[in-house]
mmCIF file of C-alpha atoms in Angstrom:
data_model
loop_
_atom_site.group_PDB
_atom_site.id
_atom_site.type_symbol
_atom_site.label_atom_id
_atom_site.label_comp_id
_atom_site.label_asym_id
_atom_site.label_seq_id
_atom_site.Cartn_x
_atom_site.Cartn_y
_atom_site.Cartn_z
ATOM 1 C CA MET S 149 51.341 51.423 71.768
ATOM 2 C CA ASN S 150 50.197 54.110 69.363
ATOM 3 C CA TYR S 151 51.037 57.844 69.480
ATOM 4 C CA ILE S 152 47.730 58.724 71.134
ATOM 5 C CA CYS S 153 48.506 56.418 74.021
ATOM 6 C CA LEU S 154 52.072 57.665 74.287
ATOM 7 C CA LYS S 155 51.121 61.358 74.283
ATOM 8 C CA PRO S 156 50.223 61.650 78.004
ATOM 9 C CA PHE S 157 53.394 59.778 78.897
ATOM 10 C CA ILE S 158 55.545 62.018 76.676
ATOM 11 C CA MET S 159 53.872 65.207 77.897
ATOM 12 C CA GLY S 160 54.394 64.074 81.480
ATOM 13 C CA LYS S 161 58.075 63.511 80.812
ATOM 14 C CA ILE S 162 58.385 66.934 79.162
ATOM 15 C CA HIS S 163 56.624 68.555 82.100
ATOM 16 C CA LEU S 164 58.930 66.761 84.533
ATOM 17 C CA VAL S 165 62.026 67.890 82.592
ATOM 18 C CA MET S 166 60.759 71.466 82.524
ATOM 19 C CA VAL S 167 60.132 71.385 86.278
ATOM 20 C CA VAL S 168 63.655 70.042 86.856
ATOM 21 C CA VAL S 169 65.216 72.670 84.561
ATOM 22 C CA VAL S 170 63.301 75.515 86.188
ATOM 23 C CA SER S 171 64.167 74.190 89.638
ATOM 24 C CA VAL S 172 67.864 73.989 88.757
ATOM 25 C CA PHE S 173 67.744 77.515 87.305
ATOM 26 C CA VAL S 174 66.039 78.924 90.407
ATOM 27 C CA ALA S 175 68.433 77.080 92.715
ATOM 28 C CA GLY S 176 71.387 78.334 90.684
ATOM 29 C CA PHE S 177 70.055 81.888 90.733
ATOM 30 C CA ILE S 178 69.594 81.770 94.502
ATOM 31 C CA SER S 179 73.060 80.271 94.955
ATOM 32 C CA CYS S 180 74.648 82.945 92.764
ATOM 33 C CA ASN S 181 72.837 85.638 94.717
ATOM 34 C CA LYS S 182 74.195 84.143 97.921
ATOM 35 C CA LEU S 183 77.715 84.226 96.476
ATOM 36 C CA MET S 184 77.422 87.808 95.217
ATOM 37 C CA PRO S 185 78.376 90.459 97.779
ATOM 38 C CA ASP S 186 75.709 92.791 99.093
ATOM 39 C CA THR S 187 75.677 96.328 97.769
ATOM 40 C CA PRO S 188 77.700 98.355 100.270
ATOM 41 C CA ALA S 189 75.907 101.004 102.260
ATOM 42 C CA ASP S 190 76.343 104.594 101.121
ATOM 43 C CA ASP S 191 78.347 105.429 104.232
ATOM 44 C CA GLN S 192 80.840 102.633 103.497
ATOM 45 C CA ILE S 193 82.022 103.922 100.108
ATOM 46 C CA LEU S 194 83.422 107.170 98.781
ATOM 47 C CA ASP S 195 82.357 106.771 95.156
ATOM 48 C CA GLY S 196 79.033 107.993 93.798
ATOM 49 C CA PRO S 197 77.465 111.253 92.594
ATOM 50 C CA ILE S 198 76.046 114.025 94.746
ATOM 51 C CA ASP S 199 72.285 114.317 94.970
ATOM 52 C CA GLY S 200 70.460 116.667 92.649
ATOM 53 C CA LEU S 201 72.184 116.061 89.306
ATOM 54 C CA MET S 202 70.045 116.354 86.192
ATOM 55 C CA PRO S 203 69.852 113.352 83.791
ATOM 56 C CA GLU S 204 72.317 114.932 81.339
ATOM 57 C CA GLN S 205 74.698 115.726 84.189
ATOM 58 C CA LYS S 206 74.557 112.105 85.338
ATOM 59 C CA LYS S 207 75.679 111.073 81.838
ATOM 60 C CA ILE S 208 78.669 113.413 82.085
ATOM 61 C CA PHE S 209 79.440 112.024 85.542
ATOM 62 C CA LEU S 210 79.476 108.483 84.147
ATOM 63 C CA ARG S 211 81.721 109.503 81.242
ATOM 64 C CA GLY S 212 84.104 111.123 83.696
ATOM 65 C CA ASP S 213 83.971 108.075 85.970
ATOM 66 C CA LYS S 214 84.903 105.837 83.034
ATOM 67 C CA ALA S 215 87.772 108.091 81.932
ATOM 68 C CA PHE S 216 89.075 108.394 85.488
ATOM 69 C CA ASN S 217 88.929 104.718 86.381
ATOM 70 C CA ASP S 218 88.981 102.750 83.122
ATOM 71 C CA ASP S 219 91.313 104.667 80.806
ATOM 72 C CA ILE S 220 94.707 102.942 81.060
ATOM 73 C CA PHE S 221 97.555 104.632 79.221
ATOM 74 C CA SER S 222 100.395 102.865 77.437
ATOM 75 C CA VAL S 223 102.985 103.707 74.811
ATOM 76 C CA SER S 224 100.348 103.202 72.122
ATOM 77 C CA ASN S 225 98.056 105.978 73.408
ATOM 78 C CA GLY S 226 100.507 108.560 74.723
ATOM 79 C CA LEU S 227 101.952 107.401 78.046
ATOM 80 C CA GLY S 228 105.161 109.142 79.094
ATOM 81 C CA PRO S 229 107.860 109.073 77.978
ATOM 82 C CA MET S 230 108.289 109.524 81.734
ATOM 83 C CA PHE S 231 105.432 109.071 84.143
ATOM 84 C CA VAL S 232 104.273 108.232 87.659
ATOM 85 C CA ALA S 233 101.113 106.214 86.971
ATOM 86 C CA THR S 234 99.212 104.766 84.018
ATOM 87 C CA SER S 235 95.720 105.875 85.044
ATOM 88 C CA CYS S 236 93.933 108.302 87.343
ATOM 89 C CA GLY S 237 92.272 105.556 89.344
ATOM 90 C CA SER S 238 95.529 103.746 90.091
ATOM 91 C CA CYS S 239 96.437 106.518 92.571
ATOM 92 C CA HIS S 240 92.919 106.886 94.019
ATOM 93 C CA ALA S 241 91.413 103.406 94.408
ATOM 94 C CA GLY S 242 87.704 103.762 95.066
ATOM 95 C CA ASP S 243 88.299 107.534 95.102
ATOM 96 C CA GLY S 244 90.146 107.077 98.384
ATOM 97 C CA LYS S 245 93.619 107.940 99.632
ATOM 98 C CA GLY S 246 96.724 106.661 97.902
ATOM 99 C CA HIS S 247 99.244 104.118 99.158
ATOM 100 C CA PRO S 248 103.026 104.510 99.636
ATOM 101 C CA PHE S 249 103.427 102.768 96.276
ATOM 102 C CA THR S 250 101.537 105.632 94.594
ATOM 103 C CA THR S 251 103.065 108.441 96.665
ATOM 104 C CA LEU S 252 104.391 111.321 94.570
ATOM 105 C CA THR S 253 107.671 113.172 94.985
ATOM 106 C CA ARG S 254 107.781 116.949 94.500
ATOM 107 C CA PHE S 255 111.092 118.799 94.346
ATOM 108 C CA GLY S 256 112.844 122.042 93.576
ATOM 109 C CA GLN S 257 111.416 124.861 95.715
ATOM 110 C CA SER S 258 112.877 125.633 99.129
ATOM 111 C CA ASP S 259 111.431 129.111 99.773
ATOM 112 C CA THR S 260 108.838 131.539 98.443
ATOM 113 C CA SER S 261 110.994 132.739 95.550
ATOM 114 C CA GLY S 262 109.751 129.964 93.261
ATOM 115 C CA ASN S 263 110.940 126.627 91.919
ATOM 116 C CA GLN S 264 114.546 126.804 90.731
ATOM 117 C CA PHE S 265 114.518 123.340 89.128
ATOM 118 C CA LEU S 266 111.733 123.578 86.571
ATOM 119 C CA HIS S 267 114.317 123.206 83.797
ATOM 120 C CA LEU S 268 115.422 119.922 85.368
ATOM 121 C CA GLY S 269 112.017 118.316 85.583
ATOM 122 C CA GLY S 270 110.479 120.045 88.591
ATOM 123 C CA PRO S 271 108.144 120.199 90.324
ATOM 124 C CA GLN S 272 107.222 116.521 90.071
ATOM 125 C CA LEU S 273 109.528 113.555 89.886
ATOM 126 C CA GLN S 274 108.528 111.128 87.165
ATOM 127 C CA GLN S 275 110.231 108.021 88.458
ATOM 128 C CA ARG S 276 109.053 105.635 85.728
ATOM 129 C CA ALA S 277 109.742 105.640 81.990
ATOM 130 C CA ILE S 278 108.685 103.801 78.843
ATOM 131 C CA PRO S 279 111.280 101.586 77.089
ATOM 132 C CA GLY S 280 114.172 103.578 75.655
ATOM 133 C CA PHE S 281 113.969 106.376 78.232
ATOM 134 C CA GLN S 282 115.436 106.833 81.693
ATOM 135 C CA PRO S 283 113.301 107.801 84.693
ATOM 136 C CA GLU S 284 113.950 111.159 86.330
ATOM 137 C CA GLN S 285 116.168 111.524 89.353
ATOM 138 C CA ILE S 286 116.091 114.309 91.914
ATOM 139 C CA PRO S 287 118.760 116.840 90.857
ATOM 140 C CA ALA S 288 121.652 117.554 93.213
ATOM 141 C CA GLY S 289 120.800 120.358 95.613
ATOM 142 C CA ALA S 290 117.032 120.104 95.189
ATOM 143 C CA THR S 291 114.863 119.794 98.285
ATOM 144 C CA PHE S 292 111.933 117.428 97.991
ATOM 145 C CA SER S 293 108.874 116.061 99.762
ATOM 146 C CA LYS S 294 106.634 113.028 99.434
ATOM 147 C CA PHE S 295 102.915 113.572 98.797
ATOM 148 C CA THR S 296 100.455 110.716 99.298
ATOM 149 C CA PRO S 297 97.463 111.097 96.943
ATOM 150 C CA PRO S 298 94.367 112.370 98.801
ATOM 151 C CA ALA S 299 90.811 111.098 98.619
ATOM 152 C CA ASN S 300 88.734 112.671 95.857
ATOM 153 C CA THR S 301 85.268 112.892 97.329
ATOM 154 C CA GLY S 302 83.522 116.171 98.058
ATOM 155 C CA LEU S 303 86.030 118.189 96.045
ATOM 156 C CA GLY S 304 83.329 120.113 94.204
ATOM 157 C CA LEU S 305 81.930 121.375 97.494
ATOM 158 C CA LEU S 306 85.380 122.559 98.570
ATOM 159 C CA GLU S 307 85.851 124.254 95.195
ATOM 160 C CA ALA S 308 82.554 126.113 95.605
ATOM 161 C CA VAL S 309 83.442 127.676 98.977
ATOM 162 C CA PRO S 310 83.696 131.449 98.400
ATOM 163 C CA ASP S 311 87.094 133.111 98.750
ATOM 164 C CA ALA S 312 85.476 135.460 101.275
ATOM 165 C CA THR S 313 84.772 132.494 103.561
ATOM 166 C CA ILE S 314 88.386 131.341 103.437
ATOM 167 C CA LEU S 315 89.634 134.858 104.146
ATOM 168 C CA GLY S 316 87.161 135.118 107.019
ATOM 169 C CA LEU S 317 88.719 132.055 108.642
ATOM 170 C CA ALA S 318 92.267 133.376 108.230
ATOM 171 C CA ASP S 319 94.116 135.043 111.088
ATOM 172 C CA GLU S 320 97.593 135.507 109.683
ATOM 173 C CA ASN S 321 98.825 137.711 112.525
ATOM 174 C CA ASP S 322 97.002 135.795 115.273
ATOM 175 C CA THR S 323 95.049 138.872 116.312
ATOM 176 C CA ASN S 324 92.914 136.857 118.728
ATOM 177 C CA GLY S 325 95.989 135.443 120.476
ATOM 178 C CA ASP S 326 94.933 131.784 120.341
ATOM 179 C CA GLY S 327 98.186 130.633 118.737
ATOM 180 C CA ILE S 328 96.479 129.778 115.430
ATOM 181 C CA SER S 329 97.446 131.916 112.438
ATOM 182 C CA GLY S 330 96.100 130.256 109.327
ATOM 183 C CA ARG S 331 96.593 132.058 106.021
ATOM 184 C CA PRO S 332 95.795 131.455 102.345
ATOM 185 C CA ASN S 333 98.439 130.423 99.833
ATOM 186 C CA TRP S 334 98.458 133.190 97.214
ATOM 187 C CA ILE S 335 99.490 131.626 93.908
ATOM 188 C CA ASN S 336 99.914 132.343 90.226
ATOM 189 C CA ILE S 337 97.380 130.436 88.136
ATOM 190 C CA PRO S 338 97.461 129.092 84.551
ATOM 191 C CA SER S 339 95.804 131.168 81.851
ATOM 192 C CA TYR S 340 93.257 128.421 81.142
ATOM 193 C CA CYS S 341 91.716 128.619 84.630
ATOM 194 C CA LEU S 342 88.313 130.288 84.634
ATOM 195 C CA LEU S 343 87.919 132.582 87.624
ATOM 196 C CA ARG S 344 85.046 131.503 89.828
ATOM 197 C CA SER S 345 82.423 133.966 91.005
ATOM 198 C CA GLY S 346 83.685 136.056 93.904
ATOM 199 C CA THR S 347 87.359 135.305 93.277
ATOM 200 C CA VAL S 348 89.658 137.602 95.253
ATOM 201 C CA GLU S 349 92.857 138.773 93.558
ATOM 202 C CA ARG S 350 95.850 140.222 95.369
ATOM 203 C CA TYR S 351 98.845 141.592 93.470
ATOM 204 C CA GLY S 352 98.071 139.344 90.515
ATOM 205 C CA LYS S 353 97.764 136.223 92.663
ATOM 206 C CA TYR S 354 94.823 134.084 93.725
ATOM 207 C CA ILE S 355 93.864 131.820 96.625
ATOM 208 C CA GLY S 356 94.861 128.193 96.220
ATOM 209 C CA ARG S 357 92.769 125.534 97.937
ATOM 210 C CA PHE S 358 93.804 122.100 96.615
ATOM 211 C CA GLY S 359 96.960 120.086 97.172
ATOM 212 C CA LYS S 360 99.034 119.489 100.274
ATOM 213 C CA LYS S 361 100.257 123.097 100.181
ATOM 214 C CA ALA S 362 97.052 124.653 98.759
ATOM 215 C CA ALA S 363 99.032 125.471 95.621
ATOM 216 C CA VAL S 364 96.254 124.583 93.147
ATOM 217 C CA TYR S 365 93.459 127.015 92.282
ATOM 218 C CA ASP S 366 90.737 124.691 91.011
ATOM 219 C CA LEU S 367 89.933 121.213 89.732
ATOM 220 C CA GLN S 368 90.666 122.203 86.139
ATOM 221 C CA GLN S 369 94.265 123.003 87.059
ATOM 222 C CA GLN S 370 94.450 119.874 89.221
ATOM 223 C CA THR S 371 93.155 117.598 86.452
ATOM 224 C CA ALA S 372 95.201 119.059 83.597
ATOM 225 C CA ASN S 373 98.339 118.887 85.738
ATOM 226 C CA ALA S 374 97.618 115.295 86.750
ATOM 227 C CA TYR S 375 97.343 114.168 83.129
ATOM 228 C CA ASN S 376 100.561 115.998 82.269
ATOM 229 C CA GLN S 377 102.724 115.438 85.345
ATOM 230 C CA ASP S 378 101.432 112.052 86.518
ATOM 231 C CA MET S 379 101.002 110.257 83.211
ATOM 232 C CA GLY S 380 102.880 112.361 80.679
ATOM 233 C CA ILE S 381 99.616 112.886 78.781
ATOM 234 C CA ASN S 382 99.311 116.242 77.069
ATOM 235 C CA SER S 383 96.096 118.182 76.620
ATOM 236 C CA SER S 384 95.486 121.579 75.068
ATOM 237 C CA TYR S 385 95.540 122.943 78.634
ATOM 238 C CA GLU S 386 98.999 121.544 79.436
ATOM 239 C CA ALA S 387 100.501 121.200 75.983
ATOM 240 C CA TYR S 388 104.203 121.051 76.847
ATOM 241 C CA ASN S 389 105.821 117.635 76.919
ATOM 242 C CA THR S 390 107.475 117.096 80.289
ATOM 243 C CA TYR S 391 110.475 115.370 78.682
ATOM 244 C CA SER S 392 111.293 117.575 75.702
ATOM 245 C CA GLY S 393 109.777 120.842 76.948
ATOM 246 C CA LEU S 394 108.231 121.270 73.484
ATOM 247 C CA GLU S 395 104.588 121.922 72.695
ATOM 248 C CA VAL S 396 102.991 118.766 71.277
ATOM 249 C CA ASP S 397 99.616 117.729 69.931
ATOM 250 C CA PRO S 398 97.003 116.791 72.543
ATOM 251 C CA GLU S 399 96.950 113.124 73.569
ATOM 252 C CA VAL S 400 93.636 113.436 75.377
ATOM 253 C CA THR S 401 90.647 115.447 74.210
ATOM 254 C CA ASN S 402 89.373 118.551 75.947
ATOM 255 C CA GLN S 403 86.018 116.803 76.362
ATOM 256 C CA THR S 404 87.600 113.949 78.269
ATOM 257 C CA VAL S 405 89.436 116.352 80.558
ATOM 258 C CA LEU S 406 86.218 118.299 81.152
ATOM 259 C CA ASP S 407 84.314 115.072 81.861
ATOM 260 C CA VAL S 408 86.886 114.095 84.513
ATOM 261 C CA ILE S 409 86.699 117.584 86.028
ATOM 262 C CA PHE S 410 82.907 117.275 86.255
ATOM 263 C CA TYR S 411 83.237 113.818 87.778
ATOM 264 C CA LEU S 412 85.549 115.171 90.491
ATOM 265 C CA GLN S 413 83.283 118.165 91.074
ATOM 266 C CA THR S 414 80.198 116.019 91.561
ATOM 267 C CA LEU S 415 81.518 113.127 93.648
ATOM 268 C CA LYS S 416 79.457 112.961 96.826
ATOM 269 C CA ALA S 417 80.762 113.995 100.206
ATOM 270 C CA PRO S 418 81.688 111.152 102.596
ATOM 271 C CA VAL S 419 78.802 110.111 104.832
ATOM 272 C CA GLN S 420 79.511 110.017 108.568
ATOM 273 C CA ARG S 421 78.868 106.704 110.307
ATOM 274 C CA ASN S 422 77.532 106.100 113.820
ATOM 275 C CA GLN S 423 77.091 109.821 114.313
ATOM 276 C CA ASN S 424 74.574 109.353 117.140
ATOM 277 C CA ASP S 425 76.732 106.891 119.056
ATOM 278 C CA ALA S 426 77.355 108.169 122.599
ATOM 279 C CA GLU S 427 81.134 107.723 122.405
ATOM 280 C CA VAL S 428 81.289 109.366 118.972
ATOM 281 C CA LEU S 429 79.373 112.366 120.315
ATOM 282 C CA ALA S 430 81.630 112.526 123.356
ATOM 283 C CA GLY S 431 84.699 112.336 121.113
ATOM 284 C CA LYS S 432 83.352 115.170 118.980
ATOM 285 C CA GLN S 433 83.035 117.339 122.081
ATOM 286 C CA ILE S 434 86.580 116.499 123.205
ATOM 287 C CA PHE S 435 87.822 117.337 119.688
ATOM 288 C CA SER S 436 86.335 120.807 120.184
ATOM 289 C CA ASN S 437 87.489 121.119 123.793
ATOM 290 C CA ILE S 438 91.153 120.710 122.842
ATOM 291 C CA SER S 439 90.751 123.202 119.949
ATOM 292 C CA CYS S 440 91.277 120.784 117.055
ATOM 293 C CA ASN S 441 88.296 122.474 115.404
ATOM 294 C CA LYS S 442 90.158 125.787 115.118
ATOM 295 C CA CYS S 443 92.002 124.446 112.063
ATOM 296 C CA HIS S 444 89.786 121.475 111.195
ATOM 297 C CA ALA S 445 86.708 123.684 110.889
ATOM 298 C CA PRO S 446 83.722 121.307 111.026
ATOM 299 C CA GLN S 447 81.311 123.212 108.799
ATOM 300 C CA LEU S 448 81.569 125.184 105.575
ATOM 301 C CA GLN S 449 79.036 126.471 103.060
ATOM 302 C CA THR S 450 79.221 126.828 99.316
ATOM 303 C CA GLY S 451 78.182 129.921 97.386
ATOM 304 C CA LEU S 452 76.616 130.023 93.948
ATOM 305 C CA SER S 453 77.960 127.419 91.532
ATOM 306 C CA SER S 454 77.462 126.762 87.832
ATOM 307 C CA ILE S 455 76.419 123.284 88.995
ATOM 308 C CA ALA S 456 73.110 123.879 90.771
ATOM 309 C CA ALA S 457 73.498 120.801 92.984
ATOM 310 C CA LEU S 458 76.563 122.441 94.565
ATOM 311 C CA SER S 459 75.035 125.851 95.246
ATOM 312 C CA ASN S 460 74.411 127.094 98.787
ATOM 313 C CA LYS S 461 75.123 123.769 100.457
ATOM 314 C CA THR S 462 76.212 123.338 104.082
ATOM 315 C CA PHE S 463 78.691 120.488 104.509
ATOM 316 C CA PHE S 464 81.119 119.109 107.086
ATOM 317 C CA PRO S 465 84.681 118.608 105.782
ATOM 318 C CA TYR S 466 86.712 119.516 108.906
ATOM 319 C CA THR S 467 89.112 121.888 107.150
ATOM 320 C CA ASP S 468 89.609 125.638 106.837
ATOM 321 C CA LEU S 469 91.567 125.284 103.535
ATOM 322 C CA LEU S 470 94.310 127.456 105.063
ATOM 323 C CA LEU S 471 98.043 127.032 105.561
ATOM 324 C CA HIS S 472 99.316 126.424 109.088
ATOM 325 C CA ASP S 473 102.825 126.123 110.476
ATOM 326 C CA MET S 474 103.072 122.499 111.615
ATOM 327 C CA GLY S 475 106.468 122.741 113.277
ATOM 328 C CA PRO S 476 110.008 121.567 112.473
ATOM 329 C CA ALA S 477 109.226 117.831 112.472
ATOM 330 C CA LEU S 478 107.005 118.323 109.398
ATOM 331 C CA ASN S 479 109.370 120.730 107.637
ATOM 332 C CA ASP S 480 110.653 118.837 104.598
ATOM 333 C CA GLY S 481 112.526 121.835 103.219
ATOM 334 C CA TYR S 482 110.218 121.886 100.191
ATOM 335 C CA THR S 483 107.332 124.201 99.429
ATOM 336 C CA GLU S 484 104.974 125.472 96.732
ATOM 337 C CA GLY S 485 103.644 128.924 95.920
ATOM 338 C CA ALA S 486 103.927 131.347 98.821
ATOM 339 C CA ALA S 487 103.770 128.631 101.495
ATOM 340 C CA LEU S 488 106.742 128.208 103.806
ATOM 341 C CA PRO S 489 108.362 124.745 104.089
ATOM 342 C CA ALA S 490 106.736 123.978 107.461
ATOM 343 C CA GLU S 491 103.291 125.181 106.317
ATOM 344 C CA TRP S 492 100.640 122.721 105.190
ATOM 345 C CA ARG S 493 97.019 123.121 104.193
ATOM 346 C CA THR S 494 94.616 121.701 106.768
ATOM 347 C CA PRO S 495 93.539 118.387 105.224
ATOM 348 C CA PRO S 496 89.810 117.586 105.310
ATOM 349 C CA LEU S 497 89.072 114.853 107.841
ATOM 350 C CA TRP S 498 85.870 113.576 106.245
ATOM 351 C CA GLY S 499 86.339 110.055 104.910
ATOM 352 C CA LEU S 500 89.191 109.417 107.371
ATOM 353 C CA GLY S 501 87.551 106.293 108.756
ATOM 354 C CA LEU S 502 87.411 104.743 105.262
ATOM 355 C CA SER S 503 91.073 105.402 104.454
ATOM 356 C CA LYS S 504 92.150 101.811 105.032
ATOM 357 C CA ASN S 505 89.758 100.633 102.299
ATOM 358 C CA SER S 506 92.021 102.158 99.637
ATOM 359 C CA GLN S 507 95.283 101.733 101.526
ATOM 360 C CA GLY S 508 95.473 97.961 101.687
ATOM 361 C CA GLY S 509 93.694 97.522 105.010
ATOM 362 C CA GLN S 510 96.099 99.841 106.822
ATOM 363 C CA VAL S 511 96.393 103.621 107.115
ATOM 364 C CA PHE S 512 99.166 105.914 105.896
ATOM 365 C CA LEU S 513 98.394 109.420 107.152
ATOM 366 C CA MET S 514 99.925 112.921 107.109
ATOM 367 C CA HIS S 515 101.146 114.479 103.861
ATOM 368 C CA ASP S 516 103.590 111.663 103.118
ATOM 369 C CA GLY S 517 101.927 108.675 104.759
ATOM 370 C CA ARG S 518 104.450 108.499 107.600
ATOM 371 C CA ALA S 519 101.791 108.095 110.332
ATOM 372 C CA ARG S 520 100.514 104.540 110.684
ATOM 373 C CA SER S 521 97.572 105.351 112.927
ATOM 374 C CA ILE S 522 95.302 108.277 113.732
ATOM 375 C CA GLU S 523 96.933 108.675 117.137
ATOM 376 C CA GLU S 524 100.405 108.765 115.588
ATOM 377 C CA ALA S 525 99.207 111.435 113.141
ATOM 378 C CA ILE S 526 97.923 113.569 116.018
ATOM 379 C CA LEU S 527 101.200 113.250 117.912
ATOM 380 C CA LEU S 528 103.169 114.395 114.849
ATOM 381 C CA HIS S 529 101.412 117.761 114.980
ATOM 382 C CA GLY S 530 103.559 120.691 116.067
ATOM 383 C CA GLY S 531 103.813 124.432 115.538
ATOM 384 C CA GLU S 532 100.366 125.982 115.701
ATOM 385 C CA ALA S 533 98.907 122.572 116.593
ATOM 386 C CA ALA S 534 101.335 121.863 119.452
ATOM 387 C CA GLN S 535 98.917 122.952 122.172
ATOM 388 C CA SER S 536 96.137 120.704 120.852
ATOM 389 C CA LYS S 537 98.605 117.835 120.465
ATOM 390 C CA ASN S 538 99.755 118.254 124.064
ATOM 391 C CA SER S 539 96.167 118.408 125.277
ATOM 392 C CA PHE S 540 95.437 115.158 123.461
ATOM 393 C CA HIS S 541 98.530 113.561 125.015
ATOM 394 C CA GLN S 542 97.214 114.444 128.485
ATOM 395 C CA LEU S 543 93.777 112.895 127.945
ATOM 396 C CA SER S 544 92.795 109.760 129.774
ATOM 397 C CA PRO S 545 92.943 106.518 127.739
ATOM 398 C CA GLU S 546 89.137 106.487 127.725
ATOM 399 C CA ASP S 547 88.907 110.016 126.279
ATOM 400 C CA LYS S 548 91.579 109.240 123.685
ATOM 401 C CA THR S 549 89.516 106.258 122.592
ATOM 402 C CA LYS S 550 86.440 108.476 122.244
ATOM 403 C CA ILE S 551 88.170 111.073 120.081
ATOM 404 C CA ILE S 552 89.664 108.352 117.855
ATOM 405 C CA LYS S 553 86.239 106.757 117.547
ATOM 406 C CA PHE S 554 84.802 110.119 116.505
ATOM 407 C CA LEU S 555 87.517 110.604 113.863
ATOM 408 C CA GLU S 556 86.961 107.082 112.553
ATOM 409 C CA SER S 557 83.267 107.888 112.144
ATOM 410 C CA LEU S 558 83.991 110.689 109.682
#
């Protein structure tokens, strides 16, 4: 048989092979797609930027995201010599709450006179060390408290709330007689902090709004401290080595720190789920009826911000950013700034229903993770919250279920 006769046969074979190859490829592609997980809905995750960022801002967000989640520190790039964690993301998986394994220990201040153990490693215990060094131990006589890392989302909105709003929510002397007397934590701030527009100063001190005790002024202070205290990484903002006490060369660039700050400022707010569900709506009303909303203020509004996407935004964090006396059961004998040992900043409730996603499928609530359920957390409330706690305790099982369902929707 000559080539001319063979050509149709050969071309047919080639065509058949091509059909088989394409079919296998398509089948494989479909199979892989079936194996790949679906993209989670926006209300099921805490990560992601706020709406309204400009293209250049989105680039900064991505740089900050990479530095926060992908930069792993070791001896070779500055870790320690003593530390708590090796990366930012290891304490905030998926930008959510931390786990008991990542819980921090703060020590050294028992009243408003200041921390008396700064020369012995305070305020943060660095319980891990690189080879050749010994981890820190809590000094004799120092009071301490455990702090579970919070979720990161929506922090830029909280930062952009005007001081005047926070002061307007305060009622330090309980002038309205409702038993709630929230007050700001007036703190000293580092020299590198840039005062935001509308900042209120009182006797050389400023309003703190971040941290379990509201002892941090802004996200620049929070981020610089985290690099220094959590990982032993020095920047030009926090240049003193936590081990030697000496000023050292920066181990992370200012640009990286600023990128992480921007990332934290522009993380989206948690999206409420099932907000039109009848039981969720009923639970929201019960939440208000028993006065939980007097501390967990549902709605706040930002003022003007250098980031346009944050300016003049109404949002729903369920916090007043104020200190409240939570009673003797939550008095760890440790404090920060001008807060008393039993006073804690009202934690935002948004994102509460997604907490288990970053906490190993369980929940560890309150400042130290001691509460293993939302109901247990409510029943640990005391002091100014005692009346609301008692009202919750007296609810019918059906109404308790509704209020828990509402909280899980946040």
